[in-house]
Coordinates of C-alpha atoms in Angstrom, one line a residue:
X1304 CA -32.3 -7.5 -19.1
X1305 CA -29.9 -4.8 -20.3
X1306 CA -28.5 -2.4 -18.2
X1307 CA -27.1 1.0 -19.2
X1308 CA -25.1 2.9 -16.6
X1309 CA -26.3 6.9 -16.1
X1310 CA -22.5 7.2 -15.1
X1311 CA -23.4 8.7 -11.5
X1312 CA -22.9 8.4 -8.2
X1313 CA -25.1 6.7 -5.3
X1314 CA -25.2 9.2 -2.3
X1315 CA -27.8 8.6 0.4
X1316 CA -30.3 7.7 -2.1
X1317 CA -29.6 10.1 -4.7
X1318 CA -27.9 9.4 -8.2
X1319 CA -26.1 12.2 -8.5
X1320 CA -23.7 13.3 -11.8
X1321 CA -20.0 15.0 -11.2
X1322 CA -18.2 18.3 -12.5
X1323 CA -16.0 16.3 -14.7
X1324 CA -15.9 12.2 -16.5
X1325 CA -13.9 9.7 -17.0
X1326 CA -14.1 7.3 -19.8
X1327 CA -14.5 3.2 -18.9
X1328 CA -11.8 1.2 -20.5
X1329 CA -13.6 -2.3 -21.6
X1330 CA -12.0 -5.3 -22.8
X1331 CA -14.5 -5.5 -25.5
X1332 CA -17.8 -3.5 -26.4
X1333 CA -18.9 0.1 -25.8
X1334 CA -16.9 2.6 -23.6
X1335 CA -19.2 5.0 -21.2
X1336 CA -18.6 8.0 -19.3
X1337 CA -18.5 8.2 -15.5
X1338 CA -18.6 11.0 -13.4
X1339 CA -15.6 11.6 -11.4
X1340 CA -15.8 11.9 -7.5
X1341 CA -14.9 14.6 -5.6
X1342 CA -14.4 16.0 -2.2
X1343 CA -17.8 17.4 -1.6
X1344 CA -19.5 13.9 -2.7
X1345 CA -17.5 11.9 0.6
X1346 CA -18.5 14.6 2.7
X1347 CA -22.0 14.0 2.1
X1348 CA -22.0 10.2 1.5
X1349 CA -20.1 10.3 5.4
X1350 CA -22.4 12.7 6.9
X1351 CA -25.2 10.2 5.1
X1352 CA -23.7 7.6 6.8
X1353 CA -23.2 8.7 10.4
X1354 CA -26.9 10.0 10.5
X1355 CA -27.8 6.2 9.0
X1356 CA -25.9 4.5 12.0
X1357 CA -28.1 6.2 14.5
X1358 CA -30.7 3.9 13.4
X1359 CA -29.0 1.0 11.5
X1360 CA -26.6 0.4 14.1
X1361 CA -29.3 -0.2 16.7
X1362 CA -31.6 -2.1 14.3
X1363 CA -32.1 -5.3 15.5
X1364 CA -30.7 -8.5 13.8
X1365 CA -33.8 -10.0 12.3
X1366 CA -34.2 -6.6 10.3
X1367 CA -30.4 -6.5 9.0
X1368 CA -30.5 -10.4 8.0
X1369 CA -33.8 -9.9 6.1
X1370 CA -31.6 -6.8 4.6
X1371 CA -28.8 -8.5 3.3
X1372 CA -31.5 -11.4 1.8
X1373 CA -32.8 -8.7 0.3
X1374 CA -29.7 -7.0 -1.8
X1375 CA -28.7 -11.2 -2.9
X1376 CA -32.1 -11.1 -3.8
X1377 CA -31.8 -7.8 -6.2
X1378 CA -28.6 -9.1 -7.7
X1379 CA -30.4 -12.0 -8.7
X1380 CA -32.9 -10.6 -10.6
X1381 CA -30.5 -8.6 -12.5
X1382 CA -28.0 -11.4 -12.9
X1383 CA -27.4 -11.3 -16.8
X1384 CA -27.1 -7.7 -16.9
X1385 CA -24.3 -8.1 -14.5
X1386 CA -22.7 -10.7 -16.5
X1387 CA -22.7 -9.1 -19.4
X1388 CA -21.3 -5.9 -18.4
X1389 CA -18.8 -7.5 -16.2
X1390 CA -17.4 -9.5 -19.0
X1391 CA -17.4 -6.1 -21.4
X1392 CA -15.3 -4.2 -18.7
X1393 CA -12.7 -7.4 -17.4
X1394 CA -12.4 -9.4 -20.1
X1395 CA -13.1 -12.4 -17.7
X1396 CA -15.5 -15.0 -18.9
X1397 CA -19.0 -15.5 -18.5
X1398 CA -18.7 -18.7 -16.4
X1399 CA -16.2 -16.8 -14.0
X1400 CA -18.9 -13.8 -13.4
X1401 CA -21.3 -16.1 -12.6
X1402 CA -19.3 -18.1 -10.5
X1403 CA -18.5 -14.8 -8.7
X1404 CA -22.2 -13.5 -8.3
X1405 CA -23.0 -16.8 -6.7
X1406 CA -19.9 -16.3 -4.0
X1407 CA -21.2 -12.7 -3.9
X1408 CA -24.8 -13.4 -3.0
X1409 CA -23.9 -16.4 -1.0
X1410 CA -21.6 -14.3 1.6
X1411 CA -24.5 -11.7 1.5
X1412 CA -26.9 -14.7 2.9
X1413 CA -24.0 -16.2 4.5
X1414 CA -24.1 -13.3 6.9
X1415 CA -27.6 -12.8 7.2
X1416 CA -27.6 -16.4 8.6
X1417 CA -24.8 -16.0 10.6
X1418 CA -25.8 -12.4 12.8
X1419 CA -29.2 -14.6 13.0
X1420 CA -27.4 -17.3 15.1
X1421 CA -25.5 -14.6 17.6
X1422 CA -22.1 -16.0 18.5
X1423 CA -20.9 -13.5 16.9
X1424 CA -21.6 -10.9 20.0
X1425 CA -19.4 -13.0 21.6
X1426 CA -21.9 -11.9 24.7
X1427 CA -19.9 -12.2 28.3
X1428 CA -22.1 -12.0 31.7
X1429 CA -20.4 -11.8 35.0
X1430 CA -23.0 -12.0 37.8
X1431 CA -23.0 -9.6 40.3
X1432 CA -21.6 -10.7 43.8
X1433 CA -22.4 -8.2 46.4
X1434 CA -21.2 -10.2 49.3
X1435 CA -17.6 -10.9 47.5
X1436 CA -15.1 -9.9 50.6
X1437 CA -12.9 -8.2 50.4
X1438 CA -14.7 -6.0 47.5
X1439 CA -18.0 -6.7 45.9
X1440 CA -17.9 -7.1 42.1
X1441 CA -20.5 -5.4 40.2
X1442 CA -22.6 -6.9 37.3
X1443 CA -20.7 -6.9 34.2
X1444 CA -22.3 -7.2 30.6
X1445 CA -20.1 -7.4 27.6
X1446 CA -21.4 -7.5 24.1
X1447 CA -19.7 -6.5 20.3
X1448 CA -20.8 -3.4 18.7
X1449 CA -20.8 -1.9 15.9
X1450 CA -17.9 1.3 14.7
X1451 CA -19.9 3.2 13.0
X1452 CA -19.3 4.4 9.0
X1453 CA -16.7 2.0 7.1
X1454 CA -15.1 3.1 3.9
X1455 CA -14.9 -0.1 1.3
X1456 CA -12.5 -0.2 -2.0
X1457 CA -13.4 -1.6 -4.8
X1458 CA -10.6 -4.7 -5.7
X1459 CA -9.4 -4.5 -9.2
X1460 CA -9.5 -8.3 -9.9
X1461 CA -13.3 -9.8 -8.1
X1462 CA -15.5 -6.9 -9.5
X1463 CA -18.3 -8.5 -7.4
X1464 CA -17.3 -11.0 -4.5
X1465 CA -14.6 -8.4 -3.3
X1466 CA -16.2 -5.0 -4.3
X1467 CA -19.7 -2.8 -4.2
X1468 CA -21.6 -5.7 -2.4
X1469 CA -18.8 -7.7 -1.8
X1470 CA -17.5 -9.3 1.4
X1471 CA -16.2 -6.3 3.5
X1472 CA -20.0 -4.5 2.5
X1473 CA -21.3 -7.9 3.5
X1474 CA -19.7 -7.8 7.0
X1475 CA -19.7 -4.2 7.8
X1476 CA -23.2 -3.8 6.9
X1477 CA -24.2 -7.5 9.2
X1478 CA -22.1 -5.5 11.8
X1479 CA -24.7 -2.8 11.7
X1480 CA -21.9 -0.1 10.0
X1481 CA -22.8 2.0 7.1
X1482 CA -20.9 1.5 4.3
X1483 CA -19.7 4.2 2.0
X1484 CA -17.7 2.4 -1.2
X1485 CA -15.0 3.9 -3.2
X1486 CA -15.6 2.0 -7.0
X1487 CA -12.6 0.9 -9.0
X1488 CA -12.3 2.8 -12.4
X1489 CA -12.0 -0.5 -14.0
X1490 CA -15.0 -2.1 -14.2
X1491 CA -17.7 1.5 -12.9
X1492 CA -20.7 0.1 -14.9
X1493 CA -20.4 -3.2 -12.5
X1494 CA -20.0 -1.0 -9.7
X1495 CA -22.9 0.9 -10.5
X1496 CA -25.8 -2.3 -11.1
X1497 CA -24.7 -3.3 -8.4
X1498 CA -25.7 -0.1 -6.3
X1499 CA -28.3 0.3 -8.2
X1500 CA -29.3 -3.5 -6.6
X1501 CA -28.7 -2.1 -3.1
X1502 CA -30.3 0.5 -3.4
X1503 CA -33.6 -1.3 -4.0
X1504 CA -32.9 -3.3 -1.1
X1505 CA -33.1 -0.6 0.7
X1506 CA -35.8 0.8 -0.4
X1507 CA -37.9 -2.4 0.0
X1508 CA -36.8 -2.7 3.2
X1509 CA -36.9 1.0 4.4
X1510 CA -33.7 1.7 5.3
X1511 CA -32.3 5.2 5.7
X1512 CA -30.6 5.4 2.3
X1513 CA -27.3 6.8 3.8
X1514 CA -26.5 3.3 4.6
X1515 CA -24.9 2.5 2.1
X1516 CA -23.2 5.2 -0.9
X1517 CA -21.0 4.6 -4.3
X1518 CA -18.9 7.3 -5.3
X1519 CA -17.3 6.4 -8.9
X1520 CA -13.3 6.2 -9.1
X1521 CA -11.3 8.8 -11.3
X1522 CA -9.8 10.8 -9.0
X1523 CA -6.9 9.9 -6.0
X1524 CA -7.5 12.0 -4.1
X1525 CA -11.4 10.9 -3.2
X1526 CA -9.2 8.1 -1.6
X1527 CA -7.6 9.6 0.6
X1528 CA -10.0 12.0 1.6
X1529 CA -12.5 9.0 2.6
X1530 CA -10.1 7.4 4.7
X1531 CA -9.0 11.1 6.3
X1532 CA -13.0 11.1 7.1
X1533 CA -13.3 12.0 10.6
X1534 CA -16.7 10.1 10.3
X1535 CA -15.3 7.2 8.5
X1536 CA -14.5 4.9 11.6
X1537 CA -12.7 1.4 9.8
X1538 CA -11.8 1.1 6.2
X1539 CA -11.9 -2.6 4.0
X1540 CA -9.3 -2.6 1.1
X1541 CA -7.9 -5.1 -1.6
X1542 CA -5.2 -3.9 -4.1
X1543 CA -1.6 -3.8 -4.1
X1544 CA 0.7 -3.2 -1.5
X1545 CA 1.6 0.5 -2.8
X1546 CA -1.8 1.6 -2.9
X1547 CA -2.5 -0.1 0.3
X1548 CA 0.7 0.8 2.4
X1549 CA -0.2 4.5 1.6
X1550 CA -3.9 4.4 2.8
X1551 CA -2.7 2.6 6.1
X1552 CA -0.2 5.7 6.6
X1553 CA -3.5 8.4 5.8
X1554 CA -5.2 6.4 8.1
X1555 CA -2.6 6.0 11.3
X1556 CA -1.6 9.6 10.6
X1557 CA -5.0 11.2 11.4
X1558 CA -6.0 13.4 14.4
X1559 CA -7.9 10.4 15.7
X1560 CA -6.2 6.6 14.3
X1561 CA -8.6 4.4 12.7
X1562 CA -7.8 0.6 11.8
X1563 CA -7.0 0.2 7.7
X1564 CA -7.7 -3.8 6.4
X1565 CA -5.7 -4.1 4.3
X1566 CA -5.2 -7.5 2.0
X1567 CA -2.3 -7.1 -0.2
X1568 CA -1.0 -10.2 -2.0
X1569 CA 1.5 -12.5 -1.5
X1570 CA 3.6 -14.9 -3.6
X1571 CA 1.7 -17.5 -1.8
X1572 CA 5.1 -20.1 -1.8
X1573 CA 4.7 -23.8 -2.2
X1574 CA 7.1 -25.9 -0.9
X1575 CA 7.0 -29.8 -2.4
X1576 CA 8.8 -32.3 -0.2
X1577 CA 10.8 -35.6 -1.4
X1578 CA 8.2 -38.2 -0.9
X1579 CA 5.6 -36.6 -2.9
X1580 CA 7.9 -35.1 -5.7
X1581 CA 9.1 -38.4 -6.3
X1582 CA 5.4 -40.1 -5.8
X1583 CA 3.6 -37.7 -8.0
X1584 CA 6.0 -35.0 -9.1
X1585 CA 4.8 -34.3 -12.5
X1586 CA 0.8 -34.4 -11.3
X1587 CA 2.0 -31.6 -8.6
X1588 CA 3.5 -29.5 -12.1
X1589 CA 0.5 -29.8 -13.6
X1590 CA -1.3 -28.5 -10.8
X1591 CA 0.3 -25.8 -10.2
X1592 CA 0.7 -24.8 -13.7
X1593 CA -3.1 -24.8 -13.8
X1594 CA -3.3 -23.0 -10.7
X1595 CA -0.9 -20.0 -11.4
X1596 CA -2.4 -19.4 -15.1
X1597 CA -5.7 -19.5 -13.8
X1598 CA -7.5 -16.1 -14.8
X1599 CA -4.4 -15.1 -16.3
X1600 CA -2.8 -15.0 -12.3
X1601 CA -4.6 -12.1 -11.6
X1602 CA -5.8 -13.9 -8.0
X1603 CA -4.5 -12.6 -4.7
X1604 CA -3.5 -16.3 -3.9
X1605 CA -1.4 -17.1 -7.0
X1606 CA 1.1 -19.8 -5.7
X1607 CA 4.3 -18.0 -7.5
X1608 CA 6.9 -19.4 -6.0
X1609 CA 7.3 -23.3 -6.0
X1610 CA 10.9 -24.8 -3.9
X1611 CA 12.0 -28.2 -4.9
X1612 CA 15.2 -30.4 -3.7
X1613 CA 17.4 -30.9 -6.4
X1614 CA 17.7 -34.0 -8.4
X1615 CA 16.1 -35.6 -11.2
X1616 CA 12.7 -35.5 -9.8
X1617 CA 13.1 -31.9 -9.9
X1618 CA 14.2 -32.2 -13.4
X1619 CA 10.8 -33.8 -14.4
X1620 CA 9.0 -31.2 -12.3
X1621 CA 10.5 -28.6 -14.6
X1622 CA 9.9 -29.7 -17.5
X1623 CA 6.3 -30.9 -16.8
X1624 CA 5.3 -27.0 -16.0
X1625 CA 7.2 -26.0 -18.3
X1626 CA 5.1 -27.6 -21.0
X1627 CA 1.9 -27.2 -18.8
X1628 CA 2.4 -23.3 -19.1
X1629 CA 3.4 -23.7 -22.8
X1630 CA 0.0 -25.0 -24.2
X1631 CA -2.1 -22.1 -21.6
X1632 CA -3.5 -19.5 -24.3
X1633 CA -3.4 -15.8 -24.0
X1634 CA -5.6 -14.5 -21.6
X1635 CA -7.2 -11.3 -21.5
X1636 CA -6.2 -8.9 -18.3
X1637 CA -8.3 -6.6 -16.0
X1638 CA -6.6 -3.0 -17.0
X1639 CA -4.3 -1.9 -19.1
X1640 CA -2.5 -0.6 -16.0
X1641 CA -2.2 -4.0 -14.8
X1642 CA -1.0 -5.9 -17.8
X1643 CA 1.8 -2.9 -18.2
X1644 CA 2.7 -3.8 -14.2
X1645 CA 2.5 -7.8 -15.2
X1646 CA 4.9 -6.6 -18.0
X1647 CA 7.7 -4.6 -15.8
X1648 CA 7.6 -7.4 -12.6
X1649 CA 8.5 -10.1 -15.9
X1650 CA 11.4 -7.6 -16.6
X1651 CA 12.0 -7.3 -12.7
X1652 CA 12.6 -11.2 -12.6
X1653 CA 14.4 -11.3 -15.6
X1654 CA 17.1 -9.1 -15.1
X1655 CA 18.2 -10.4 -11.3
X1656 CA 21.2 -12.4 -12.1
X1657 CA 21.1 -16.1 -11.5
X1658 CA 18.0 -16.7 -12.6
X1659 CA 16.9 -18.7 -15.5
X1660 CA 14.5 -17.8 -18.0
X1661 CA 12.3 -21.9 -18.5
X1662 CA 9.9 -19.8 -20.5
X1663 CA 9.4 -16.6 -21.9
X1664 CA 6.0 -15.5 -24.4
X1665 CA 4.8 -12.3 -25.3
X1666 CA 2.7 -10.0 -23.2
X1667 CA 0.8 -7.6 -25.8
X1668 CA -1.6 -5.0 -24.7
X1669 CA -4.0 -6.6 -22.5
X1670 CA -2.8 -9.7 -23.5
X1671 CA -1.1 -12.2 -20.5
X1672 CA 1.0 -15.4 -21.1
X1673 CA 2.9 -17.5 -18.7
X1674 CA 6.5 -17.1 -17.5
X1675 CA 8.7 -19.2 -15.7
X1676 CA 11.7 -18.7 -14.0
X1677 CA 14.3 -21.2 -12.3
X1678 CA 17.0 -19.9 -9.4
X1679 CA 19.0 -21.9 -6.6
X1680 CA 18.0 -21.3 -2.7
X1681 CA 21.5 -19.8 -2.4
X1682 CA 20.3 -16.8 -5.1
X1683 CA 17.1 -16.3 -3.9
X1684 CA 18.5 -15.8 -0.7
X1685 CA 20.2 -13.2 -2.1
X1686 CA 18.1 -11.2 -4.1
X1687 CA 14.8 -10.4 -2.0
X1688 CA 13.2 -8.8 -5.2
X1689 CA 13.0 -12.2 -6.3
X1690 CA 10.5 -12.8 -3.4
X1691 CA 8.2 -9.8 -4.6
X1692 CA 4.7 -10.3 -6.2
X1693 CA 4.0 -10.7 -10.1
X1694 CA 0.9 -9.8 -10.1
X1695 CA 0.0 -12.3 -13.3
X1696 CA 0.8 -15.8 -14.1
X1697 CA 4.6 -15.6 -13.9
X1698 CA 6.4 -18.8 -12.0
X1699 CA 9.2 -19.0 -10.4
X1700 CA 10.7 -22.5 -9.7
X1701 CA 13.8 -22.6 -6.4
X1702 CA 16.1 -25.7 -6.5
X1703 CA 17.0 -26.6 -2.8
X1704 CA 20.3 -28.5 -2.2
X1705 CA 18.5 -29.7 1.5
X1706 CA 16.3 -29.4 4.2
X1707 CA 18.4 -26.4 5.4
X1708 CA 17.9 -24.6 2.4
X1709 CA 14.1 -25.0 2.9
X1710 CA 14.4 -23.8 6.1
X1711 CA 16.2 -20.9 5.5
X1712 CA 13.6 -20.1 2.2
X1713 CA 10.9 -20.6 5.2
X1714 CA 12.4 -17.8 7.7
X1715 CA 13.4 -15.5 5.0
X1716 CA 9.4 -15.2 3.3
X1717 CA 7.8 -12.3 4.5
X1718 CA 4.1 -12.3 5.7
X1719 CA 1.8 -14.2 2.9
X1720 CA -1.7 -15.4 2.7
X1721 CA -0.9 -18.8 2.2
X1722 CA 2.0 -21.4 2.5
X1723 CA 1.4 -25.0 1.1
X1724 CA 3.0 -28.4 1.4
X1725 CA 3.0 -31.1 -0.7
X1726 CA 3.9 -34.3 1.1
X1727 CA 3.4 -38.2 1.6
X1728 CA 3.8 -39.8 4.8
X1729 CA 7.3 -40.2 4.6
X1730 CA 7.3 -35.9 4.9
X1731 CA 6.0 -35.8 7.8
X1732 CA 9.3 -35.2 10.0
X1733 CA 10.8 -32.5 7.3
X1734 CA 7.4 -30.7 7.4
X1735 CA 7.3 -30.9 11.1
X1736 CA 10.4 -29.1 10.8
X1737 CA 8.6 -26.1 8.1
X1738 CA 5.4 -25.5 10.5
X1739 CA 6.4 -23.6 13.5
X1740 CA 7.7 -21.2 10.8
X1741 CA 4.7 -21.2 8.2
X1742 CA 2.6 -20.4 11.1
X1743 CA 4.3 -17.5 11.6
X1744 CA 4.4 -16.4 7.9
X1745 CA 1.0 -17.3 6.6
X1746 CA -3.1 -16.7 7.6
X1747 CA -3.8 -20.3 5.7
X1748 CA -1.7 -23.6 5.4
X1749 CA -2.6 -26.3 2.9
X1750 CA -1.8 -29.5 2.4
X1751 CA -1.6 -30.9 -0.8
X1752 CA -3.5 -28.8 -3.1
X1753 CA -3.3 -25.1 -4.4
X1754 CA -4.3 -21.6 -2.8
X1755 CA -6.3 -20.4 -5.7
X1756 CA -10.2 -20.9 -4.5
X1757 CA -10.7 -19.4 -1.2
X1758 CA -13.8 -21.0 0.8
X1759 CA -16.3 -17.9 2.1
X1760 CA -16.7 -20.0 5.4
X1761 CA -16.9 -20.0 9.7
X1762 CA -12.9 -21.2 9.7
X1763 CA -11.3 -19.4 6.4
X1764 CA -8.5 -17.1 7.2
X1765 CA -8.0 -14.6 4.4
X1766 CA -5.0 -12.5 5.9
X1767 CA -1.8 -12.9 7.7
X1768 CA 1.3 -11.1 8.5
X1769 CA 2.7 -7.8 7.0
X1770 CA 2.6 -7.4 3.9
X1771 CA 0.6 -10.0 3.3
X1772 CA -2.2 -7.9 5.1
X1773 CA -1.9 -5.0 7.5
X1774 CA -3.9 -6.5 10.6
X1775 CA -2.5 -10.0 11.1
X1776 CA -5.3 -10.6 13.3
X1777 CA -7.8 -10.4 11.0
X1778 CA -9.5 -12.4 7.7
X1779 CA -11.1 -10.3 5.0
X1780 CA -13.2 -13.8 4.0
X1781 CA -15.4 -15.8 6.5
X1782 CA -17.6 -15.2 8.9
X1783 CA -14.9 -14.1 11.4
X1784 CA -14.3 -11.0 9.1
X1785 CA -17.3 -9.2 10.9
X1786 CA -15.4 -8.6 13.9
X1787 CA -13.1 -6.2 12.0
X1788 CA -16.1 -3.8 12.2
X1789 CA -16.9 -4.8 15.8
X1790 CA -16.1 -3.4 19.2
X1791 CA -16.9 -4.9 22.5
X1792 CA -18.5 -2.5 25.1
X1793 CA -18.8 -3.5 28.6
X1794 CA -21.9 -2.7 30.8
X1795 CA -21.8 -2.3 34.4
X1796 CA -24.4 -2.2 36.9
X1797 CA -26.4 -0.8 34.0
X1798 CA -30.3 -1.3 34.2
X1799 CA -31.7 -3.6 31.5
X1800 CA -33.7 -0.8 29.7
X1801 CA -30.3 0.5 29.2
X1802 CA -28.6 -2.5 27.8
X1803 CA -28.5 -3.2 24.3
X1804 CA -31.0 -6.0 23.2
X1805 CA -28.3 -8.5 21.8
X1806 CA -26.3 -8.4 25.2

């Protein structure tokens, strides 16, 4: 199957062309033209939306499960067409895109399987008890419902699992929201076979088409006008912290607050205790080597930062990464954009004094080698922008002198998405003394492996503290990620014709 895009936007059913285009930028193959959005096209994909949710949002689960079966389904059947224009416009491989439509349909199902089941209302009945002296307490229902209309951004790096149909459409839509996406520029032509997917879905399962809308990327300001939305109740976002931090400041700033999810990166720190640097040292370089070049480190959980005691097991550990990194081969990168960020967060690192330069390639273009970098605790300390995301697969190794050093590398991290130790039973006491404060840093702890490969399940926690996200309380991967788009309502005294059927 070969898809060619018709470069327009999906609003409440309608493809629908723009005053003005912008070009795609493909890593390889032809380039096509995409019309930009503009204000008048959020209006009407939020008005679309807010008349869907009068029926959506009171549909019952069985109908939104068989929904969400139903848009895995039409991905599937257009599977090669996806691959092949997602490869054109990333530059990521085959095997990755596939990889990523089977997480993309699989959170779809996941979803469809897990509103089926019903915990998720998190349902609440207090009997009432008329007789209760001194007062009598009413009957008291108490049931999660859905917002309303969600804005959804497109993420740069997962052109599937974490954009059109991704895993904030996934949960907002099991919620019962309407979802109106904002596409990334990067990769449109994915964007738009994948609406075009959703859009039979709806059709075979006669929905009101406003449920769900694409409007194409292009233009800023169609950003911060969908957020501004007075219709637009929650909005789902991955991308930097920039970009991020300025939506969450549109969005607390309006006549009426909504909530902005935000995931932003981290530098996703490891730290690699005695017993295990010593057992297995050079295994642990390897890994991580592996781990922070994969897809040219354009993942959200990059494990950047690695902190080793000093000594000649550190020595080893050096030069084992160092030589990992050396054999990786150029990789390709999303954007332009982002290879030309990669490039000035390399110079960033470079020029804070102190730190030493392990190894150092040539970024061309589009084109992404490793660096890595070795400081002391005592300068890191020091410089915080050495504790600032590199969005690409840049390393940077930190030589403790003790356990108070890794300590005081521990309370000075900001909030991340992950933290991991590496450690043998004869770690246990010094990590003891790290997890009170990775708890409070990090939304997921490992132990003894490597953050890259995040499992779309009931317990994962994709999130954590500022600026690793901007609601530490909540996961943009898992099933628990519907409740972002959830609102519990309380019914009292109210006659069962009245209550909601789920409550």
């Amino acid at each position: 199957m070969t898809f060619t895009p018709n470069g327009k936007h999906l609003i409440a059913g309608n493809w629908l062309a723009g005053d003005e285009t912008f070009g795609s930028e493909p890593a390889h193959g032809p380039s096509h033209a995409y019309a930009i959005g503009r204000l008048s096209d959020v209006d009407a994909a939020a008005q679309a939306a807010e008349e869907a949710f009068w029926s959506y949002g009171y549909s019952s689960r069985q109908s939104r499960a068989q929904f969400l079966n139903a848009i895995a389904d039409e991905i599937e059947a257009r599977a090669d067409a996806i691959t092949e224009i997602g490869t054109q416009e990333t530059g990521l491989p085959e095997a990755r895109l596939q990889g990523e439509r089977g997480r993309t349909t699989g959170q779809l199902r996941l979803f469809a399987s897990h509103i089926l089941e019903g915990d998720y209302l998190d349902r609440r009945h207090d009997v009432a008890l008329p007789d209760r002296q001194p007062l009598p307490r009413p009957d008291l229902k108490m049931v999660q419902r859905p917002i309303g209309p969600v804005a959804v951004f497109g993420a740069s790096n997962f052109p599937l699992a974490f954009s059109t149909a991704g895993g904030d459409t996934a949960a907002a839509l099991a919620a019962g929201c309407p979802v109106v996406v904002k596409g990334h520029s990067a990769h449109p032509g994915t964007g738009e076979i994948i609406a075009e997917a959703v859009h039979a879905a709806i059709q075979k399962c006669g929905i009101h088409p406003g449920v769900f809308s694409l409007i194409q990327g292009g233009n800023r300001q169609v950003g911060s006008a969908l957020v501004q939305h007075p219709l637009i109740k929650a909005v789902g976002f991955t991308g930097s912290l920039a970009g991020g931090r300025a939506l969450f400041d549109l969005c607390a700033a309006r006549p009426e607050p909504i909530p902005f999810f935000g995931e932003l990166g981290s530098v996703n720190p490891m730290f690699i205790l005695d017993g295990a640097l010593d057992a297995r040292g050079e295994a642990i370089a390897q890994g991580w080597a592996a781990s922070l070049s994969m897809g040219a480190g354009q993942f959200c959980t990059n494990p950047g930062i690695a902190i080793v005691r000093a000594g000649a097991a550190a020595e080893a550990f050096a030069e084992t990464a160092n030589a990992a990194l050396a054999e990786t081969a150029a990789q390709t990168m999303l954007t332009d954009g982002i290879a030309s960020a990669y490039r000035d967060g390399q110079k960033r690192i470079a020029g804070v004094e102190g730190v030493q330069a392990l190894l150092t390639t040539v970024c061309d273009q589009r084109e992404a080698t490793p660096y890595l970098y070795r400081t002391t605790a005592k300068n890191w300390l020091a410089n915080e922008a050495l504790a600032e995301e590199v969005f690409g697969p840049l390393g940077i190794l930190v030589v403790a002198e003790n356990d108070e050093d890794m300590r005081n590398i521990a309370l000075s991290l900001q909030g991340q998405l992950t933290c991991t130790l590496h450690l043998d039973n004869a770690d246990t006491a010094a990590a003891q003394n790290l997890m009170p404060i990775l708890e409070r840093k990090a939304g997921r702890i490992l132990a003894n492996g490597f953050p890259t490969g995040v499992e779309v399940s009931d317990t994962m926690v994709h999130g954590g503290p500022y600026p690793a996200s901007t609601n530490f309380g909540a996961t943009s991967v898992g099933t628990l990620s519907i409740r972002r788009f959830l609102r519990p309502v309380c019914y009292q005294n109210l006659p069962d014709a009245l209550v909601p059927e789920q409550a």
